[in-house]
Phi, psi and omega in degrees: 000345181267123184227152172223147176222139180264153183246162179263189183242023183284137181063232181269006182286169179214163184286059177288161168245124177259144185230141175231142177241015182224044178063026175091005179293322177226151182228143174229153177278135177294161187295338182221151175270145182277342187226169178291161186298335182274003187247173183238134171271094193261333185212159180194173176201173175211155179197154177284140174252346168199185187292343183246352192232130174251127178267130175255137183234133175236133182249139180285139178251190181278116175224238168284110189306115183278147176278065185204164175289165169305136180220158171230170175226145178229155178221139177255010176223033177060033175080013179295314175256180186301140174286153178257125181274144179226128174283142177236116181076187186228014183263120181293132177086356180293145184208173175260143188263340185207172179293345178261020180278000175226144177217137181228146169250010183127180187297343181266000182201101177224138180236148174231137172245152192228172180289351176264003179085017180260159171233132178243153185226141175230138177240017183223042176075026177075021178275323181228148188229142177246131175284114175278084199297337180293341179295325182297316178291320182296324180274354185055035178063020174280147181300129176261123186265336190209144179221142184204144181237143175280320176204193184291348182252316190259122180210167180223157171215146183218156179178215189296138181161297353291153180210145167233126178251158182216161176222150175238010181225035176077007179106001174301323178225126176245146174215153179284143173296149179300317177247144175247160177292169188293328182236178181289117181293126170269330176224137167233137182220138175272111191273335190074178006286346180262154175285001175269349187271122181224140176241146179229135170246125190242170184289349175271359176093012181259146168248117183240151182228145167233141176249010178224029178056041173079013179291327176237179187298136175295150179255129177287119178277324182196138186225027186253009179274169182268302186202095185290123179272325184196142176225137179218159182246154179278126178303132178077002179222084193283006173249001183253115178233154170233148175217156173253130184241133180293131183249033170053056173096339174267186180296132179291157183258154167248132178237152181221142173234144176243005182234032176077018175103003180286319177229150184226150172233143183266138175260144173288125181252150173299159177305130181212163180256019179130138178249130184262330185205145167249141178235115183257115179264336176196172178300343182240004180229109186224138174241147177223138179228000000 
């Protein structure tokens, strides 16, 4: 029932964090913003750090390019008091491109992918970060939009190239898949049941799948969308996906499949000016922003 959403800096907006404690029925602004007014709160995660405390993390996105390293901010009281800023990496202007640019398995394992093609890793609650440097070569320095892990060892990240990179050792070593999907992945997700199964939703409107981690040609599951903004899978239900599709200036659509992407149904969405991310908590509980 506890949710947080980050805001951008377009127009009179600012990188506020909004919080809900009633499954999204009502929202309030947290007492403090995690980033400067020229920046965007684009991605985040949360995890317990002890039995009484939940840590919230917000990552800076691409806005007015700051003369600073990639940074995140964390709060252990849901933003009631000031957020604590943490530098990630040493490249000035580096940023995260989407809401799927961070993935966590808990305070001992969190990864971030960036617009410079890097992957960073933290094993101490997002306080310190290690550049998993092989990702930069594997991605050919193309922007990575999405990162996802099957378990603590096997993970993927995808983006401009198009390219999908993978690791089988927690990110110590990353390499590019032999085959890439047809378009630039906006979302990559490890669907299971095998750690070889990966799905990609791309900016060209295609949903593509590989069942051998890209060793052979990806199979197009569906190719009738316009511009996929975000795709996510239902935990524990590896054939149920939801995606947000760009509707060319009108309200964006939400689509759902229950058969692994072979057939899709469109949901009526409230009037909106664009959807950036879908978050699937179960086959029947989905949020879109």
